[in-house]
PDB file of C-alpha atoms in Angstrom:
ATOM      1  CA  MET A 428     -48.125 -16.210 -35.678  1.00 93.00           C
ATOM      2  CA  ARG A 429     -46.483 -15.732 -31.614  1.00 97.00           C
ATOM      3  CA  ILE A 430     -48.880 -14.640 -28.907  1.00 98.00           C
ATOM      4  CA  LEU A 431     -47.647 -13.615 -25.474  1.00 98.00           C
ATOM      5  CA  GLY A 432     -50.164 -14.661 -22.539  1.00 98.00           C
ATOM      6  CA  ILE A 433     -50.235 -13.308 -18.729  1.00 98.00           C
ATOM      7  CA  ASP A 434     -51.651 -14.390 -15.659  1.00 96.00           C
ATOM      8  CA  PRO A 435     -51.626 -11.258 -13.538  1.00 95.00           C
ATOM      9  CA  GLY A 436     -50.644 -12.113 -10.073  1.00 93.00           C
ATOM     10  CA  THR A 437     -49.398  -9.671  -7.250  1.00 93.00           C
ATOM     11  CA  ASN A 438     -47.132 -12.652  -6.047  1.00 94.00           C
ATOM     12  CA  VAL A 439     -46.738 -14.614  -9.425  1.00 96.00           C
ATOM     13  CA  THR A 440     -47.575 -13.357 -13.007  1.00 97.00           C
ATOM     14  CA  GLY A 441     -47.416 -17.048 -14.181  1.00 97.00           C
ATOM     15  CA  TYR A 442     -46.336 -15.973 -18.642  1.00 98.00           C
ATOM     16  CA  GLY A 443     -46.448 -18.511 -22.087  1.00 98.00           C
ATOM     17  CA  ILE A 444     -45.669 -17.936 -25.149  1.00 98.00           C
ATOM     18  CA  ILE A 445     -47.162 -19.997 -28.561  1.00 97.00           C
ATOM     19  CA  ASP A 446     -46.381 -20.244 -32.206  1.00 96.00           C
ATOM     20  CA  PHE A 447     -49.407 -20.564 -33.598  1.00 91.00           C
ATOM     21  CA  ASP A 448     -50.325 -21.671 -37.519  1.00 86.00           C
ATOM     22  CA  LYS A 449     -53.385 -22.789 -38.266  1.00 71.00           C
ATOM     23  CA  PRO A 450     -55.013 -25.131 -38.446  1.00 70.00           C
ATOM     24  CA  ASN A 451     -54.621 -25.727 -34.767  1.00 71.00           C
ATOM     25  CA  LYS A 452     -50.612 -26.257 -35.279  1.00 86.00           C
ATOM     26  CA  PHE A 453     -49.446 -25.492 -30.919  1.00 89.00           C
ATOM     27  CA  LYS A 454     -45.543 -25.113 -30.800  1.00 93.00           C
ATOM     28  CA  THR A 455     -44.585 -23.922 -26.775  1.00 96.00           C
ATOM     29  CA  VAL A 456     -41.542 -21.131 -27.443  1.00 97.00           C
ATOM     30  CA  ASP A 457     -41.539 -20.591 -23.341  1.00 97.00           C
ATOM     31  CA  PHE A 458     -43.386 -20.131 -20.724  1.00 98.00           C
ATOM     32  CA  GLY A 459     -42.090 -18.958 -16.555  1.00 98.00           C
ATOM     33  CA  THR A 460     -43.947 -17.638 -14.273  1.00 98.00           C
ATOM     34  CA  ILE A 461     -42.225 -14.260 -12.280  1.00 98.00           C
ATOM     35  CA  LYS A 462     -42.301 -14.483  -9.382  1.00 97.00           C
ATOM     36  CA  LEU A 463     -43.359 -11.994  -6.396  1.00 96.00           C
ATOM     37  CA  ASN A 464     -41.408 -11.659  -2.569  1.00 94.00           C
ATOM     38  CA  PRO A 465     -44.839 -11.309  -0.487  1.00 91.00           C
ATOM     39  CA  LYS A 466     -43.305  -8.959   1.944  1.00 93.00           C
ATOM     40  CA  GLU A 467     -41.949  -6.751  -1.100  1.00 94.00           C
ATOM     41  CA  ASP A 468     -43.155  -2.826  -0.994  1.00 96.00           C
ATOM     42  CA  PHE A 469     -46.350  -2.931  -3.439  1.00 96.00           C
ATOM     43  CA  ASN A 470     -45.206   0.017  -6.025  1.00 97.00           C
ATOM     44  CA  ALA A 471     -42.005  -2.650  -5.409  1.00 97.00           C
ATOM     45  CA  LYS A 472     -43.331  -5.943  -7.111  1.00 97.00           C
ATOM     46  CA  LEU A 473     -45.338  -3.371  -9.724  1.00 98.00           C
ATOM     47  CA  THR A 474     -42.248  -1.819 -11.263  1.00 97.00           C
ATOM     48  CA  THR A 475     -40.718  -5.714 -11.152  1.00 97.00           C
ATOM     49  CA  ILE A 476     -43.423  -7.416 -12.741  1.00 98.00           C
ATOM     50  CA  HIS A 477     -43.341  -4.397 -15.884  1.00 98.00           C
ATOM     51  CA  CYS A 478     -39.738  -4.651 -16.036  1.00 98.00           C
ATOM     52  CA  GLU A 479     -40.164  -8.709 -15.951  1.00 98.00           C
ATOM     53  CA  LEU A 480     -42.322  -8.719 -18.712  1.00 98.00           C
ATOM     54  CA  THR A 481     -40.545  -5.903 -20.669  1.00 98.00           C
ATOM     55  CA  LYS A 482     -37.641  -8.191 -20.788  1.00 98.00           C
ATOM     56  CA  ILE A 483     -39.719 -11.537 -21.836  1.00 98.00           C
ATOM     57  CA  ILE A 484     -41.765  -9.464 -24.408  1.00 98.00           C
ATOM     58  CA  GLU A 485     -38.059  -7.553 -25.680  1.00 98.00           C
ATOM     59  CA  LYS A 486     -36.475 -11.577 -25.758  1.00 98.00           C
ATOM     60  CA  PHE A 487     -39.492 -13.238 -28.187  1.00 98.00           C
ATOM     61  CA  SER A 488     -41.202 -10.589 -30.085  1.00 98.00           C
ATOM     62  CA  PRO A 489     -44.915 -11.870 -29.630  1.00 98.00           C
ATOM     63  CA  GLU A 490     -46.613 -10.410 -32.146  1.00 98.00           C
ATOM     64  CA  ILE A 491     -50.444 -10.855 -30.175  1.00 98.00           C
ATOM     65  CA  PHE A 492     -50.065 -10.167 -26.303  1.00 98.00           C
ATOM     66  CA  VAL A 493     -53.368 -11.906 -24.189  1.00 98.00           C
ATOM     67  CA  ILE A 494     -54.468 -11.063 -20.662  1.00 97.00           C
ATOM     68  CA  GLU A 495     -56.615 -12.995 -18.067  1.00 90.00           C
ATOM     69  CA  GLU A 496     -59.279 -10.085 -16.806  1.00 87.00           C
ATOM     70  CA  SER A 497     -59.874  -9.746 -13.817  1.00 75.00           C
ATOM     71  CA  PHE A 498     -62.556 -12.115 -11.579  1.00 68.00           C
ATOM     72  CA  PHE A 499     -64.937 -11.275  -9.073  1.00 62.00           C
ATOM     73  CA  GLY A 500     -63.564 -11.859  -5.544  1.00 66.00           C
ATOM     74  CA  VAL A 501     -65.018 -11.082  -2.818  1.00 65.00           C
ATOM     75  CA  ASN A 502     -61.564  -8.684  -1.145  1.00 81.00           C
ATOM     76  CA  PRO A 503     -62.369  -5.628  -3.221  1.00 84.00           C
ATOM     77  CA  ARG A 504     -58.673  -4.894  -1.962  1.00 86.00           C
ATOM     78  CA  THR A 505     -56.987  -7.351  -4.346  1.00 85.00           C
ATOM     79  CA  ILE A 506     -59.028  -6.622  -6.728  1.00 86.00           C
ATOM     80  CA  ILE A 507     -58.026  -3.860  -7.111  1.00 90.00           C
ATOM     81  CA  LYS A 508     -54.599  -4.888  -6.439  1.00 91.00           C
ATOM     82  CA  LEU A 509     -54.704  -7.435  -8.935  1.00 91.00           C
ATOM     83  CA  GLY A 510     -55.871  -4.499 -11.489  1.00 92.00           C
ATOM     84  CA  HIS A 511     -52.785  -2.927 -10.855  1.00 95.00           C
ATOM     85  CA  ALA A 512     -50.758  -6.750 -11.962  1.00 95.00           C
ATOM     86  CA  ARG A 513     -52.739  -6.224 -15.164  1.00 95.00           C
ATOM     87  CA  GLY A 514     -52.677  -2.157 -15.865  1.00 96.00           C
ATOM     88  CA  VAL A 515     -49.078  -2.360 -15.676  1.00 97.00           C
ATOM     89  CA  SER A 516     -48.579  -5.992 -17.475  1.00 98.00           C
ATOM     90  CA  ILE A 517     -50.598  -4.656 -20.294  1.00 98.00           C
ATOM     91  CA  LEU A 518     -48.369  -1.107 -20.601  1.00 98.00           C
ATOM     92  CA  ALA A 519     -45.628  -3.804 -21.036  1.00 98.00           C
ATOM     93  CA  ALA A 520     -47.218  -4.754 -23.946  1.00 98.00           C
ATOM     94  CA  THR A 521     -48.520  -1.067 -25.168  1.00 98.00           C
ATOM     95  CA  LEU A 522     -45.481   1.042 -25.068  1.00 98.00           C
ATOM     96  CA  LYS A 523     -44.225  -2.435 -27.796  1.00 97.00           C
ATOM     97  CA  SER A 524     -46.583  -1.666 -29.621  1.00 98.00           C
ATOM     98  CA  ILE A 525     -48.714  -5.189 -28.978  1.00 98.00           C
ATOM     99  CA  PRO A 526     -52.208  -5.978 -29.677  1.00 98.00           C
ATOM    100  CA  VAL A 527     -53.686  -6.588 -26.416  1.00 98.00           C
ATOM    101  CA  PHE A 528     -56.883  -8.568 -25.815  1.00 98.00           C
ATOM    102  CA  GLU A 529     -58.739 -10.057 -23.043  1.00 96.00           C
ATOM    103  CA  TYR A 530     -60.678 -12.780 -21.516  1.00 95.00           C
ATOM    104  CA  SER A 531     -62.438 -13.856 -19.031  1.00 92.00           C
ATOM    105  CA  PRO A 532     -61.626 -17.038 -17.095  1.00 90.00           C
ATOM    106  CA  ARG A 533     -64.253 -18.548 -18.142  1.00 90.00           C
ATOM    107  CA  GLU A 534     -63.673 -17.917 -22.050  1.00 93.00           C
ATOM    108  CA  ILE A 535     -60.728 -19.109 -21.522  1.00 93.00           C
ATOM    109  CA  LYS A 536     -61.573 -22.194 -19.783  1.00 92.00           C
ATOM    110  CA  LEU A 537     -64.736 -22.722 -22.434  1.00 91.00           C
ATOM    111  CA  ALA A 538     -61.639 -22.601 -24.891  1.00 89.00           C
ATOM    112  CA  LEU A 539     -60.124 -25.334 -23.970  1.00 89.00           C
ATOM    113  CA  VAL A 540     -61.972 -27.469 -21.555  1.00 86.00           C
ATOM    114  CA  GLY A 541     -65.666 -26.907 -23.234  1.00 84.00           C
ATOM    115  CA  LYS A 542     -66.734 -25.371 -19.146  1.00 79.00           C
ATOM    116  CA  GLY A 543     -66.559 -22.392 -18.584  1.00 79.00           C
ATOM    117  CA  ALA A 544     -66.161 -23.457 -14.345  1.00 79.00           C
ATOM    118  CA  ALA A 545     -63.455 -26.069 -15.149  1.00 85.00           C
ATOM    119  CA  ALA A 546     -61.029 -26.845 -12.141  1.00 86.00           C
ATOM    120  CA  LYS A 547     -57.397 -25.600 -12.185  1.00 86.00           C
ATOM    121  CA  GLN A 548     -56.097 -29.483 -13.078  1.00 90.00           C
ATOM    122  CA  GLN A 549     -58.710 -30.232 -16.240  1.00 91.00           C
ATOM    123  CA  VAL A 550     -57.127 -26.785 -17.589  1.00 92.00           C
ATOM    124  CA  GLN A 551     -53.749 -27.942 -16.138  1.00 93.00           C
ATOM    125  CA  PHE A 552     -54.620 -30.894 -18.253  1.00 93.00           C
ATOM    126  CA  MET A 553     -55.820 -29.784 -21.637  1.00 93.00           C
ATOM    127  CA  VAL A 554     -52.093 -27.399 -22.283  1.00 95.00           C
ATOM    128  CA  ARG A 555     -50.043 -30.171 -21.839  1.00 95.00           C
ATOM    129  CA  ILE A 556     -52.500 -32.430 -24.089  1.00 93.00           C
ATOM    130  CA  LEU A 557     -52.790 -29.835 -26.643  1.00 92.00           C
ATOM    131  CA  LEU A 558     -48.785 -27.706 -26.253  1.00 94.00           C
ATOM    132  CA  LYS A 559     -47.760 -32.111 -25.800  1.00 94.00           C
ATOM    133  CA  LEU A 560     -45.777 -31.269 -22.756  1.00 95.00           C
ATOM    134  CA  THR A 561     -43.798 -34.003 -21.135  1.00 92.00           C
ATOM    135  CA  GLN A 562     -45.919 -32.808 -17.722  1.00 87.00           C
ATOM    136  CA  ASN A 563     -48.354 -29.982 -15.990  1.00 87.00           C
ATOM    137  CA  PRO A 564     -47.158 -26.703 -16.918  1.00 95.00           C
ATOM    138  CA  THR A 565     -48.191 -24.992 -13.026  1.00 96.00           C
ATOM    139  CA  GLU A 566     -51.010 -23.396 -12.417  1.00 94.00           C
ATOM    140  CA  ASP A 567     -50.144 -20.043 -13.066  1.00 95.00           C
ATOM    141  CA  GLU A 568     -48.061 -21.012 -15.854  1.00 97.00           C
ATOM    142  CA  ALA A 569     -51.287 -23.309 -17.845  1.00 96.00           C
ATOM    143  CA  ASP A 570     -53.355 -20.098 -16.726  1.00 95.00           C
ATOM    144  CA  ALA A 571     -51.271 -17.932 -19.113  1.00 97.00           C
ATOM    145  CA  LEU A 572     -50.964 -21.063 -21.964  1.00 97.00           C
ATOM    146  CA  ALA A 573     -54.751 -21.457 -22.147  1.00 96.00           C
ATOM    147  CA  ALA A 574     -55.556 -17.466 -22.382  1.00 97.00           C
ATOM    148  CA  ALA A 575     -53.062 -18.050 -25.409  1.00 97.00           C
ATOM    149  CA  ILE A 576     -54.586 -20.434 -26.468  1.00 95.00           C
ATOM    150  CA  CYS A 577     -57.773 -19.459 -26.271  1.00 94.00           C
ATOM    151  CA  HIS A 578     -56.423 -16.356 -27.937  1.00 95.00           C
ATOM    152  CA  ALA A 579     -55.332 -18.298 -31.174  1.00 92.00           C
ATOM    153  CA  ASN A 580     -58.887 -20.680 -30.924  1.00 88.00           C
ATOM    154  CA  LYS A 581     -60.725 -16.945 -31.462  1.00 86.00           C
ATOM    155  CA  ILE A 582     -58.542 -16.156 -34.508  1.00 81.00           C
ATOM    156  CA  LYS A 583     -58.762 -19.466 -36.833  1.00 65.00           C
ATOM    157  CA  SER A 584     -63.005 -19.515 -36.693  1.00 56.00           C
TER     158      SER A 584
END
């Protein structure tokens, strides 16, 4: 089963694609980031996120789309903008009829590290170990790969 994980963002959106075969066989297919120009118009950023994710979906044909839920931060404007980024990301999957699953950052960290308040570095380390990568992925890449691994762990149970 091919799983695409997304860590949505308005400046950087991370993605990670894994193949998963029961029991516990993970294979990294691809991962990276969609980097957006911070000075670019917000609507143009949303268009870029949608278009780039559509290209990734068309290239790698994932069967499952997993996205990190928004966390509730201090700044409501940031949360609203992140919600827009999540929306265009989810739209890219639903337009290709790919089932979408959502997990909170806490659930993802718990599934990978064993504690929901794990540091970003701990997530990066566990992703590297589980996927047998030679170096740590960036935080955004690790979060996206972690979301995909989290879903794989949920379906194997």
